[in-house]
Amino acid sequence: MLKPALLLPAAALLAAVAARAEPGAITGRDVIPDCPAWVHHAVIYQIYPQTFYDSNGDGIGDLPGIIAKLDYVKSLGADAIWLNPFFDSPFNDAGYDIRDYYRVAPRYGTNDDARRLFAEAHKRGLKVLFDYVISYTAIDNPWFVESSRSATGPHANWYIWTDNVWKAEPGSQWVHGYGQRNGNFLSNFFWSEPALNYGYGRPDPAKPWQLPTDHPDVLALRAEMRKVMRFWLDLGADGFRADMANALVKIADPQAATKGYWQEVRRILRRDYPDAFAVAEWSDPRNALDDAFHACFYHWAPGFDDLYQKESWRIGNGMSEGHSFFDREGRGDITAFLKSYLPAYEASRNQGYTCLPLGNHDLARLNNRRTTDELEMILAFGLTMPGVPFIYYGNEIGMRQLEHLMQIEGAYTPRAGARTPMQWSAGANLGFSTADPSRLYLPVDAAPDAPTVAAEERDPDSLLNRVRRLIRLKHAEPALAAYAEFVPLYARPGAYPFIYARASGAQVLLAIFNPADRPATAEFRLNTPHGGFALLAGKPLRLAVAATRITAEVPAMSYAVYRVEP
């Protein structure tokens, strides 16, 4: 262990670093939360089923196609796969609108294909997470069809309906009447995704449709949703990612009330599925990790966009503007990210993991006007930060964000451009499908230099092979475990570089990032014994040592990961 030191609260730590004062010291103390053991060192690979690999030539990816590519996933060094929804659906929202929770959508295959996928993954030492989407259903789910016909019946209260079509509830539209029932229904996302009824934290007596969380009909719904979870875990899945996990209970501190459901789920996992991993789309680790989930995505949170996608043309939603820290123009601000991230991380690190996704199906791709070196730097950052890294399919080869694509199945900008088919090889449809190009779910990248797995396999310096080396590094170094200590050492508003330490026991790593297109110099304090620095990844830097003070001269657009030698 490293020598004990006074630890500063997260806010004070950031203030000290930004003000050039002494930061909190590195201690090397491991804080290992209650998670399945395999998670602590895991890297997870996200697969969007529609566009990963088409095994039957219909232009849409499928489960047998994923099975056919499991050896590739294993070759990356990934430990698990997260699959976006593969359940029966009308696909108004790309499968997130679920019609039958117990059946694989025919476009993807059958329940037997899912069972085989789980088994084949396990043969290769891979885990599989499914998408647990339980805050809403499809509008043609039989439960909602029945609920829309009458205010009585077993599923009448499984959704939230006002008692008059002229009465609106926050979250419903005016008028949002549907079917034969005299009332407005609440939706949780698109209009065609009616919200399931987990009750209200503090029901309004003037609104009789606001049922308490312990109402028998609400409890019946909750029991059904737990049954869904058990069904897929019993079939062979190894856990789940919970979509919109904080959007269950309505009104009156909904996150605290929603936690009750997830805490009950956690008790079931702890008792009956102790090796299963649960990760939340919540972006509030303080709530999500409070004896509910093992991990929490942190991407719908202040500061996340400041990392990779602050520019309006890069985030692609037409609603933001600014400068990414990881951009060669060098006008970003890493403290905008740390200001919100650090307090959340420090407050919850003993309970679970805060995860920074390396892209996903809702975010523009990382390769949006970036070079291979820039992409490697971003992936190195994600793989050396605390928590469990999730890599979105295709980002490991530098697939580009495509522009001006048609909207399909709710894939509004920038979603469609980040959901295009995986690029396996040169030739027809870049190896994704044998279908006529006009039948593809989305078009492939038509650029003559579109990156492919086959081409990058042959190039030892390709992004693909760089990512493989980074994943091997994460697995090899104790200080890169998900739980290993994280201490920012140099972070200045509007300045570069960003330097932090990861530490576990006596092992300490330094991670130094300068995405700006200009050299940068930083002086920081290192309170641990240091007889030298061994380069593990990136390019060598000039490190000048004067007792506990280190001066780093960092070339433009470069990074380095060093092991501190005692």
Coordinates of C-alpha atoms in Angstrom, one line a residue:
M1 CA 0.0 0.0 0.0
L2 CA 1.0 3.6 -0.6
K3 CA 1.5 5.9 2.4
P4 CA -1.7 7.2 3.9
A5 CA -2.8 10.7 2.9
L6 CA -5.5 13.2 3.6
L7 CA -8.3 12.7 1.2
L8 CA -10.2 15.7 -0.2
P9 CA -13.9 15.6 -1.1
A10 CA -14.5 15.5 -4.9
A11 CA -15.5 19.2 -5.1
A12 CA -12.4 20.2 -3.1
L13 CA -10.2 18.0 -5.1
L14 CA -11.3 19.5 -8.4
A15 CA -11.0 23.0 -6.9
A16 CA -7.5 22.2 -5.8
V17 CA -6.4 20.8 -9.1
A18 CA -8.0 23.7 -11.1
A19 CA -6.5 26.3 -8.8
R20 CA -3.0 24.8 -9.1
A21 CA -3.1 23.9 -5.4
E22 CA -2.2 20.4 -4.1
P23 CA -4.8 17.8 -5.0
G24 CA -5.8 14.8 -3.0
A25 CA -3.0 12.3 -2.6
I26 CA -2.8 8.9 -4.2
T27 CA -3.4 6.2 -1.6
G28 CA -3.8 3.0 -3.7
R29 CA -6.7 1.9 -1.5
D30 CA -9.0 -0.4 -3.4
V31 CA -12.7 0.2 -2.9
I32 CA -14.4 -2.9 -4.4
P33 CA -18.1 -2.7 -4.6
D34 CA -20.5 -5.6 -4.4
C35 CA -20.6 -6.8 -8.0
P36 CA -20.1 -10.1 -9.8
A37 CA -16.4 -10.9 -9.8
W38 CA -16.1 -11.0 -13.6
V39 CA -17.3 -7.4 -13.9
H40 CA -14.3 -5.8 -12.1
H41 CA -11.9 -6.2 -15.1
A42 CA -14.5 -6.5 -17.9
V43 CA -14.7 -4.7 -21.2
I44 CA -18.2 -4.9 -22.8
Y45 CA -19.0 -4.7 -26.5
Q46 CA -22.4 -3.3 -27.6
I47 CA -24.1 -4.9 -30.6
Y48 CA -27.0 -3.3 -32.5
P49 CA -28.7 -6.5 -33.9
Q50 CA -30.2 -4.9 -37.0
T51 CA -26.8 -3.9 -38.4
F52 CA -24.2 -6.3 -37.1
Y53 CA -24.3 -9.3 -39.5
D54 CA -27.0 -10.6 -41.8
S55 CA -26.9 -14.4 -42.0
N56 CA -29.9 -14.9 -44.3
G57 CA -29.6 -12.2 -46.9
D58 CA -32.8 -10.2 -46.0
G59 CA -30.8 -7.0 -45.4
I60 CA -31.2 -7.0 -41.6
G61 CA -28.9 -8.4 -39.0
D62 CA -30.0 -11.3 -36.9
L63 CA -29.0 -13.5 -34.0
P64 CA -27.5 -16.3 -36.1
G65 CA -25.3 -13.5 -37.6
I66 CA -24.1 -12.5 -34.2
I67 CA -23.3 -16.1 -33.4
A68 CA -21.2 -16.3 -36.6
K69 CA -19.1 -13.3 -35.4
L70 CA -18.6 -14.3 -31.8
D71 CA -15.0 -15.3 -32.5
Y72 CA -14.3 -11.8 -33.8
V73 CA -15.8 -10.3 -30.6
K74 CA -13.6 -12.7 -28.5
S75 CA -10.5 -11.6 -30.5
L76 CA -11.0 -8.0 -29.4
G77 CA -10.5 -9.1 -25.8
A78 CA -14.1 -8.3 -24.9
D79 CA -15.6 -10.1 -21.9
A80 CA -19.3 -9.6 -22.6
I81 CA -21.8 -8.4 -25.1
W82 CA -24.7 -6.0 -24.6
L83 CA -27.5 -6.6 -27.2
N84 CA -30.0 -3.9 -28.0
P85 CA -33.6 -5.3 -27.9
F86 CA -34.3 -8.4 -30.0
F87 CA -37.9 -8.9 -28.9
D88 CA -41.1 -9.0 -30.9
S89 CA -42.0 -5.5 -31.9
P90 CA -43.7 -3.3 -34.5
F91 CA -40.4 -1.5 -34.7
N92 CA -41.7 2.1 -34.4
D93 CA -38.7 2.6 -32.2
A94 CA -36.2 0.1 -33.6
G95 CA -37.4 -2.7 -31.2
Y96 CA -37.5 -0.6 -28.0
D97 CA -41.3 -0.7 -28.4
I98 CA -41.9 -4.3 -27.3
R99 CA -45.0 -6.2 -28.3
D100 CA -44.1 -9.6 -26.7
Y101 CA -41.5 -9.7 -24.0
Y102 CA -41.1 -13.5 -24.2
R103 CA -40.5 -13.9 -27.9
V104 CA -37.6 -13.1 -30.2
A105 CA -38.7 -10.9 -33.2
P106 CA -38.9 -13.0 -36.3
R107 CA -36.5 -10.7 -38.2
Y108 CA -33.8 -11.8 -35.7
G109 CA -34.7 -15.5 -35.4
T110 CA -36.3 -17.6 -32.7
N111 CA -36.0 -18.1 -28.9
D112 CA -33.9 -21.2 -29.8
D113 CA -31.5 -18.9 -31.6
A114 CA -31.3 -16.7 -28.4
R115 CA -30.6 -19.8 -26.3
R116 CA -27.9 -20.9 -28.8
L117 CA -26.4 -17.4 -28.8
F118 CA -26.1 -17.5 -25.0
A119 CA -24.6 -21.0 -25.1
E120 CA -22.1 -20.2 -27.9
A121 CA -21.0 -17.1 -26.2
H122 CA -20.4 -19.0 -22.9
K123 CA -18.3 -21.5 -24.8
R124 CA -16.0 -18.6 -25.7
G125 CA -15.9 -17.2 -22.2
L126 CA -18.2 -14.3 -23.2
K127 CA -21.2 -13.1 -21.2
V128 CA -24.4 -11.7 -22.8
L129 CA -26.5 -8.8 -21.5
F130 CA -30.0 -8.2 -22.8
D131 CA -31.9 -4.9 -22.9
Y132 CA -34.5 -4.7 -20.2
V133 CA -37.0 -2.2 -21.5
I134 CA -39.8 -2.0 -18.9
S135 CA -40.9 1.6 -18.6
Y136 CA -43.2 1.4 -21.7
T137 CA -44.4 -1.1 -24.3
A138 CA -45.4 -1.0 -28.0
I139 CA -48.8 0.5 -28.7
D140 CA -50.0 -2.8 -30.1
N141 CA -48.8 -4.9 -27.2
P142 CA -51.8 -7.0 -26.2
W143 CA -51.8 -5.6 -22.7
F144 CA -52.2 -2.1 -24.1
V145 CA -54.8 -3.1 -26.7
E146 CA -56.9 -4.5 -23.9
S147 CA -56.3 -1.5 -21.7
S148 CA -57.4 0.9 -24.5
R149 CA -60.8 -0.8 -24.8
S150 CA -62.1 -0.5 -21.3
A151 CA -61.4 0.9 -17.9
T152 CA -62.0 -2.5 -16.4
G153 CA -60.2 -5.8 -16.9
P154 CA -56.9 -7.3 -15.7
H155 CA -54.7 -4.9 -17.7
A156 CA -56.8 -1.7 -17.4
N157 CA -54.5 -0.2 -14.9
W158 CA -51.2 -1.5 -16.3
Y159 CA -51.0 1.8 -18.1
I160 CA -51.8 5.3 -17.0
W161 CA -55.0 6.7 -18.3
T162 CA -56.9 9.9 -17.2
D163 CA -60.6 9.4 -16.6
N164 CA -61.6 11.8 -19.5
V165 CA -60.1 12.3 -22.9
W166 CA -60.2 16.1 -22.3
K167 CA -58.0 15.7 -19.2
A168 CA -54.3 15.7 -19.7
E169 CA -51.5 14.5 -17.4
P170 CA -47.9 15.7 -17.6
G171 CA -46.3 13.5 -20.3
S172 CA -49.5 13.0 -22.3
Q173 CA -50.6 15.2 -25.2
W174 CA -53.7 17.3 -25.5
V175 CA -55.7 15.4 -26.9
H176 CA -54.1 12.0 -26.7
G177 CA -57.2 9.8 -26.7
Y178 CA -56.8 6.3 -28.2
G179 CA -59.0 3.3 -28.9
Q180 CA -62.4 3.0 -27.2
R181 CA -61.4 4.3 -23.8
N182 CA -62.5 7.7 -22.6
G183 CA -59.1 9.1 -21.4
N184 CA -55.6 10.2 -22.3
F185 CA -52.7 7.8 -21.9
L186 CA -49.3 8.7 -20.7
S187 CA -46.4 7.9 -23.0
N188 CA -42.8 7.6 -21.9
F189 CA -40.9 8.4 -25.1
F190 CA -42.5 8.3 -28.5
W191 CA -46.3 8.7 -28.7
S192 CA -46.5 5.0 -29.6
E193 CA -44.8 3.9 -26.4
P194 CA -47.4 4.1 -23.7
A195 CA -46.0 4.2 -20.2
L196 CA -46.4 1.2 -17.9
N197 CA -47.9 2.0 -14.5
Y198 CA -45.5 1.7 -11.6
G199 CA -47.7 4.0 -9.6
Y200 CA -47.2 7.5 -8.2
G201 CA -44.9 8.6 -5.3
R202 CA -47.6 10.9 -3.9
P203 CA -50.9 10.4 -5.7
D204 CA -53.1 13.5 -6.1
P205 CA -56.6 12.7 -4.6
A206 CA -58.1 14.9 -7.3
K207 CA -56.7 12.6 -10.0
P208 CA -58.0 9.1 -9.2
W209 CA -56.0 7.5 -12.0
Q210 CA -52.8 8.3 -10.0
L211 CA -52.5 5.0 -8.2
P212 CA -50.1 4.5 -5.3
T213 CA -47.1 2.3 -5.7
D214 CA -48.7 -0.5 -3.6
H215 CA -51.9 -0.7 -5.5
P216 CA -52.7 -4.3 -6.4
D217 CA -52.7 -3.6 -10.2
V218 CA -49.4 -1.9 -9.9
L219 CA -48.0 -4.8 -7.9
A220 CA -49.3 -7.2 -10.5
L221 CA -47.4 -5.3 -13.3
R222 CA -44.2 -5.3 -11.3
A223 CA -44.5 -9.0 -10.7
E224 CA -44.9 -9.5 -14.5
M225 CA -41.8 -7.5 -15.2
R226 CA -39.7 -9.5 -12.7
K227 CA -41.0 -12.6 -14.5
V228 CA -39.7 -11.2 -17.8
M229 CA -36.3 -10.7 -16.2
R230 CA -36.2 -14.3 -14.9
F231 CA -37.3 -15.7 -18.2
W232 CA -34.2 -14.4 -20.1
L233 CA -31.8 -15.0 -17.3
D234 CA -33.1 -18.6 -17.0
L235 CA -32.7 -18.9 -20.8
G236 CA -29.0 -18.2 -20.4
A237 CA -28.5 -14.4 -20.3
D238 CA -25.9 -13.1 -17.9
G239 CA -27.6 -9.8 -16.9
F240 CA -29.1 -6.7 -18.5
R241 CA -28.9 -3.1 -19.3
A242 CA -32.1 -1.3 -18.0
D243 CA -33.5 1.2 -20.5
M244 CA -34.7 4.5 -19.0
A245 CA -34.2 2.9 -15.6
N246 CA -35.3 6.1 -13.7
A247 CA -38.6 6.5 -15.6
L248 CA -40.9 4.1 -13.7
V249 CA -42.7 5.8 -10.8
K250 CA -44.2 9.2 -11.6
I251 CA -44.3 12.5 -9.8
A252 CA -43.0 13.3 -6.3
D253 CA -39.3 12.5 -6.2
P254 CA -39.7 9.7 -8.8
Q255 CA -36.1 8.5 -8.6
A256 CA -36.3 7.7 -4.9
A257 CA -39.6 5.8 -5.5
T258 CA -38.3 4.1 -8.6
K259 CA -35.4 2.8 -6.7
G260 CA -37.7 0.6 -4.7
Y261 CA -38.4 -1.6 -7.7
W262 CA -34.7 -1.9 -8.6
Q263 CA -33.7 -2.6 -5.1
E264 CA -36.2 -5.5 -5.1
V265 CA -34.6 -6.7 -8.4
R266 CA -31.2 -6.5 -6.8
R267 CA -32.3 -8.7 -3.9
I268 CA -33.5 -11.3 -6.5
L269 CA -30.2 -11.1 -8.3
R270 CA -28.2 -11.4 -5.1
R271 CA -30.2 -14.5 -4.1
D272 CA -31.0 -16.3 -7.3
Y273 CA -28.6 -15.0 -10.0
P274 CA -25.4 -13.9 -8.1
D275 CA -23.3 -13.8 -11.2
A276 CA -25.7 -11.6 -13.2
F277 CA -24.7 -8.0 -13.9
A278 CA -27.2 -5.1 -13.9
V279 CA -26.3 -1.7 -15.5
A280 CA -28.7 1.3 -15.6
E281 CA -29.4 4.0 -18.2
W282 CA -29.8 6.5 -15.4
S283 CA -26.8 9.0 -15.4
D284 CA -27.3 9.5 -11.6
P285 CA -25.0 7.1 -9.8
R286 CA -26.0 8.3 -6.4
N287 CA -29.5 6.8 -6.9
A288 CA -28.8 4.0 -9.4
L289 CA -26.0 2.5 -7.3
D290 CA -27.9 2.7 -4.0
D291 CA -28.3 -1.0 -3.6
A292 CA -30.1 -1.1 -7.0
F293 CA -27.7 -1.5 -9.9
H294 CA -24.1 -2.7 -10.1
A295 CA -23.2 0.0 -12.7
C296 CA -24.7 3.2 -14.1
F297 CA -24.1 4.8 -17.5
Y298 CA -23.1 8.4 -17.2
H299 CA -23.9 10.0 -20.6
W300 CA -27.2 11.9 -20.1
A301 CA -25.4 14.0 -17.6
P302 CA -23.8 17.5 -17.4
G303 CA -20.3 17.4 -18.7
F304 CA -20.4 14.2 -20.7
D305 CA -20.9 16.0 -24.1
D306 CA -17.9 18.2 -23.2
L307 CA -15.7 15.1 -23.7
Y308 CA -16.4 14.0 -27.3
Q309 CA -19.4 15.8 -28.9
K310 CA -19.9 19.3 -27.6
E311 CA -20.1 20.8 -31.1
S312 CA -23.5 21.1 -32.6
W313 CA -22.4 19.4 -35.9
R314 CA -20.9 16.6 -33.9
I315 CA -23.6 15.9 -31.4
G316 CA -26.1 16.2 -34.2
N317 CA -29.2 17.1 -32.3
G318 CA -29.3 20.7 -33.4
M319 CA -29.7 21.8 -29.7
S320 CA -26.2 22.3 -28.4
E321 CA -23.0 24.2 -29.1
G322 CA -19.5 24.3 -27.7
H323 CA -16.1 22.6 -28.0
S324 CA -15.2 19.0 -27.2
F325 CA -12.1 18.5 -25.0
F326 CA -11.1 15.7 -27.4
D327 CA -10.8 17.8 -30.4
R328 CA -7.7 19.1 -32.2
E329 CA -8.8 22.7 -32.0
G330 CA -8.0 22.6 -28.3
R331 CA -10.8 24.8 -27.1
G332 CA -12.5 22.3 -24.7
D333 CA -12.6 22.3 -21.0
I334 CA -12.0 19.1 -19.1
T335 CA -13.2 20.7 -15.8
A336 CA -16.7 21.0 -17.2
F337 CA -16.8 17.2 -17.2
L338 CA -15.0 16.8 -13.9
K339 CA -17.3 19.3 -12.1
S340 CA -20.2 16.9 -12.3
Y341 CA -18.5 13.6 -12.7
L342 CA -16.2 13.7 -9.7
P343 CA -18.8 14.3 -7.0
A344 CA -20.9 11.5 -8.5
Y345 CA -18.0 9.1 -8.7
E346 CA -16.7 9.8 -5.2
A347 CA -20.2 9.6 -3.6
S348 CA -20.9 6.2 -5.1
R349 CA -17.6 4.4 -5.9
N350 CA -18.1 2.0 -2.9
Q351 CA -21.5 1.0 -4.2
G352 CA -20.9 0.3 -7.9
Y353 CA -19.5 1.6 -11.1
T354 CA -20.0 4.8 -13.1
C355 CA -19.5 4.0 -16.8
L356 CA -18.6 6.3 -19.6
P357 CA -19.8 4.7 -22.8
L358 CA -17.5 4.8 -25.8
G359 CA -20.4 5.5 -28.2
N360 CA -23.8 3.9 -28.4
H361 CA -26.9 3.6 -30.5
D362 CA -28.2 7.0 -29.3
L363 CA -24.9 9.0 -29.8
A364 CA -23.1 10.1 -32.9
R365 CA -20.1 8.0 -33.7
L366 CA -16.8 8.9 -32.2
N367 CA -15.4 9.1 -35.8
N368 CA -16.9 12.4 -36.8
R369 CA -14.0 14.2 -38.6
R370 CA -11.4 12.5 -36.5
T371 CA -8.1 10.8 -37.3
T372 CA -7.0 7.3 -36.2
D373 CA -4.6 8.8 -33.7
E374 CA -7.5 10.9 -32.2
L375 CA -9.8 7.9 -32.0
E376 CA -7.1 5.8 -30.3
M377 CA -6.7 8.6 -27.7
I378 CA -10.4 8.7 -27.0
L379 CA -10.5 4.9 -26.7
A380 CA -7.4 4.9 -24.5
F381 CA -9.2 7.5 -22.2
G382 CA -12.3 5.3 -21.9
L383 CA -10.3 2.2 -21.2
T384 CA -8.2 3.8 -18.5
M385 CA -10.9 5.6 -16.6
P386 CA -12.6 3.9 -13.7
G387 CA -15.8 1.8 -14.2
V388 CA -16.7 -0.7 -16.9
P389 CA -16.0 0.4 -20.5
F390 CA -18.7 -0.3 -23.1
I391 CA -17.4 -0.1 -26.8
Y392 CA -20.0 0.4 -29.5
Y393 CA -19.7 -1.9 -32.4
G394 CA -17.6 -0.5 -35.2
N395 CA -15.9 2.2 -33.1
E396 CA -13.0 -0.2 -32.8
I397 CA -12.3 0.1 -36.5
G398 CA -13.2 3.8 -36.8
M399 CA -16.6 3.6 -38.6
R400 CA -17.7 7.1 -39.5
Q401 CA -20.8 9.0 -38.5
L402 CA -22.8 9.1 -41.8
E403 CA -24.8 12.2 -42.6
H404 CA -28.1 12.9 -44.3
L405 CA -29.6 9.4 -43.9
M406 CA -33.3 8.8 -43.9
Q407 CA -35.1 8.3 -40.6
I408 CA -35.9 4.7 -40.0
E409 CA -37.7 3.2 -37.0
G410 CA -37.3 6.2 -34.8
A411 CA -33.6 6.7 -35.8
Y412 CA -33.7 10.5 -36.0
T413 CA -30.5 12.5 -36.4
P414 CA -27.9 11.6 -35.3
R415 CA -29.1 8.0 -34.6
A416 CA -29.4 6.7 -38.1
G417 CA -25.8 7.8 -39.0
A418 CA -24.5 5.8 -36.0
R419 CA -26.5 2.7 -36.7
T420 CA -25.2 1.8 -40.1
P421 CA -24.1 -1.8 -41.0
M422 CA -20.9 -3.2 -39.5
Q423 CA -18.1 -3.0 -42.1
W424 CA -16.5 -6.5 -42.3
S425 CA -14.7 -6.6 -45.7
A426 CA -14.4 -5.0 -49.1
G427 CA -17.0 -5.8 -51.7
A428 CA -20.7 -6.0 -51.8
N429 CA -22.3 -4.2 -48.8
L430 CA -18.9 -4.3 -47.1
G431 CA -19.5 -7.9 -46.1
F432 CA -22.6 -7.2 -44.0
S433 CA -25.2 -8.8 -46.2
T434 CA -25.7 -10.6 -49.5
A435 CA -29.0 -8.6 -50.1
D436 CA -29.4 -6.1 -52.8
P437 CA -28.2 -2.7 -51.5
S438 CA -31.7 -1.4 -51.8
R439 CA -32.9 -3.9 -49.2
L440 CA -30.4 -3.0 -46.5
Y441 CA -31.8 -1.8 -43.2
L442 CA -29.5 1.2 -43.6
P443 CA -26.8 1.9 -46.3
V444 CA -23.2 1.1 -45.7
D445 CA -20.4 3.7 -45.9
A446 CA -19.9 4.3 -49.7
A447 CA -16.5 6.0 -49.3
P448 CA -13.7 4.2 -51.1
D449 CA -11.6 4.3 -47.9
A450 CA -14.4 3.0 -45.6
P451 CA -12.6 1.1 -42.8
T452 CA -13.2 -2.6 -42.6
V453 CA -12.3 -5.4 -40.2
A454 CA -10.5 -7.4 -42.9
A455 CA -8.3 -4.5 -43.9
E456 CA -7.4 -3.6 -40.4
E457 CA -6.7 -7.2 -39.4
R458 CA -3.8 -7.1 -41.8
D459 CA -2.4 -3.8 -40.5
P460 CA -0.6 -4.1 -37.2
D461 CA -0.9 -0.3 -36.7
S462 CA -4.6 -0.1 -37.4
L463 CA -7.1 1.2 -35.0
L464 CA -8.5 -2.3 -34.5
N465 CA -5.1 -3.6 -33.4
R466 CA -4.4 -0.6 -31.3
V467 CA -7.7 -1.2 -29.5
R468 CA -6.8 -4.8 -28.9
R469 CA -3.6 -3.8 -27.3
L470 CA -5.4 -1.3 -25.1
I471 CA -7.9 -4.0 -23.9
R472 CA -5.0 -6.3 -23.2
L473 CA -3.4 -3.6 -21.1
K474 CA -6.6 -3.0 -19.2
H475 CA -6.8 -6.7 -18.4
A476 CA -3.1 -6.9 -17.4
E477 CA -2.7 -3.9 -15.1
P478 CA -4.3 -4.1 -11.6
A479 CA -4.4 -0.2 -11.5
L480 CA -6.9 -0.4 -14.4
A481 CA -9.4 -2.5 -12.6
A482 CA -12.9 -0.9 -12.6
Y483 CA -12.5 -0.2 -8.9
A484 CA -8.9 1.1 -8.8
E485 CA -8.5 4.6 -7.4
F486 CA -8.8 7.6 -9.7
V487 CA -7.1 10.9 -8.9
P488 CA -7.0 13.9 -11.2
L489 CA -3.5 15.4 -11.1
Y490 CA -3.7 18.2 -13.6
A491 CA -6.9 19.7 -15.0
R492 CA -7.2 23.4 -15.8
P493 CA -10.2 25.3 -17.1
G494 CA -9.8 25.7 -20.9
A495 CA -6.3 24.2 -20.8
Y496 CA -4.4 21.1 -21.8
P497 CA -3.3 18.4 -21.0
F498 CA -5.4 16.3 -18.7
I499 CA -3.4 14.1 -16.3
Y500 CA -4.8 11.6 -13.8
A501 CA -3.5 8.6 -11.8
R502 CA -5.0 5.2 -11.4
A503 CA -3.8 3.2 -8.4
S504 CA -4.3 -0.2 -6.8
G505 CA -2.2 -1.2 -3.9
A506 CA 1.4 -0.2 -4.7
Q507 CA 0.8 0.0 -8.4
V508 CA 0.3 3.4 -9.9
L509 CA -0.3 4.4 -13.5
L510 CA -0.3 7.9 -15.0
A511 CA -2.6 8.7 -17.9
I512 CA -1.7 11.9 -19.9
F513 CA -3.9 13.3 -22.7
N514 CA -3.3 16.2 -25.0
P515 CA -5.9 16.1 -27.8
A516 CA -5.0 19.8 -28.9
D517 CA -3.1 20.5 -32.1
R518 CA -0.3 22.2 -30.1
P519 CA 2.2 21.0 -27.5
A520 CA 1.3 21.5 -23.9
T521 CA 3.3 21.5 -20.6
A522 CA 2.0 20.6 -17.2
E523 CA 3.6 20.6 -13.7
F524 CA 2.0 18.4 -11.1
R525 CA 2.7 16.7 -7.8
L526 CA 3.2 13.0 -7.4
N527 CA 3.2 11.8 -3.8
T528 CA 4.1 8.2 -4.5
P529 CA 7.6 6.7 -4.7
H530 CA 8.9 7.1 -8.3
G531 CA 12.2 5.7 -9.5
G532 CA 11.2 5.8 -13.1
F533 CA 8.3 5.6 -15.6
A534 CA 7.6 2.7 -18.0
L535 CA 5.6 3.5 -21.1
L536 CA 2.7 1.1 -21.5
A537 CA 0.7 2.9 -24.3
G538 CA 0.8 5.9 -26.5
K539 CA 4.0 7.9 -27.4
P540 CA 6.9 8.7 -25.1
L541 CA 6.8 12.1 -23.4
R542 CA 9.5 14.2 -21.7
L543 CA 9.0 13.9 -18.0
A544 CA 11.3 16.0 -15.8
V545 CA 11.4 15.0 -12.1
A546 CA 12.3 17.2 -9.2
A547 CA 11.5 15.5 -5.9
T548 CA 7.7 15.2 -5.8
R549 CA 7.2 17.6 -8.7
I550 CA 6.8 16.3 -12.3
T551 CA 6.9 18.4 -15.4
A552 CA 5.4 16.8 -18.5
E553 CA 6.0 18.1 -22.0
V554 CA 3.3 16.7 -24.1
P555 CA 3.4 16.9 -28.0
A556 CA 0.4 17.9 -29.9
M557 CA -2.4 15.3 -30.3
S558 CA -0.7 12.7 -28.2
Y559 CA -1.2 10.6 -25.1
A560 CA 0.8 8.3 -22.9
V561 CA 0.1 5.8 -20.2
Y562 CA 3.0 5.1 -17.8
R563 CA 3.5 2.7 -15.0
V564 CA 5.3 4.5 -12.1
E565 CA 8.3 2.4 -11.1
P566 CA 9.2 2.5 -7.4

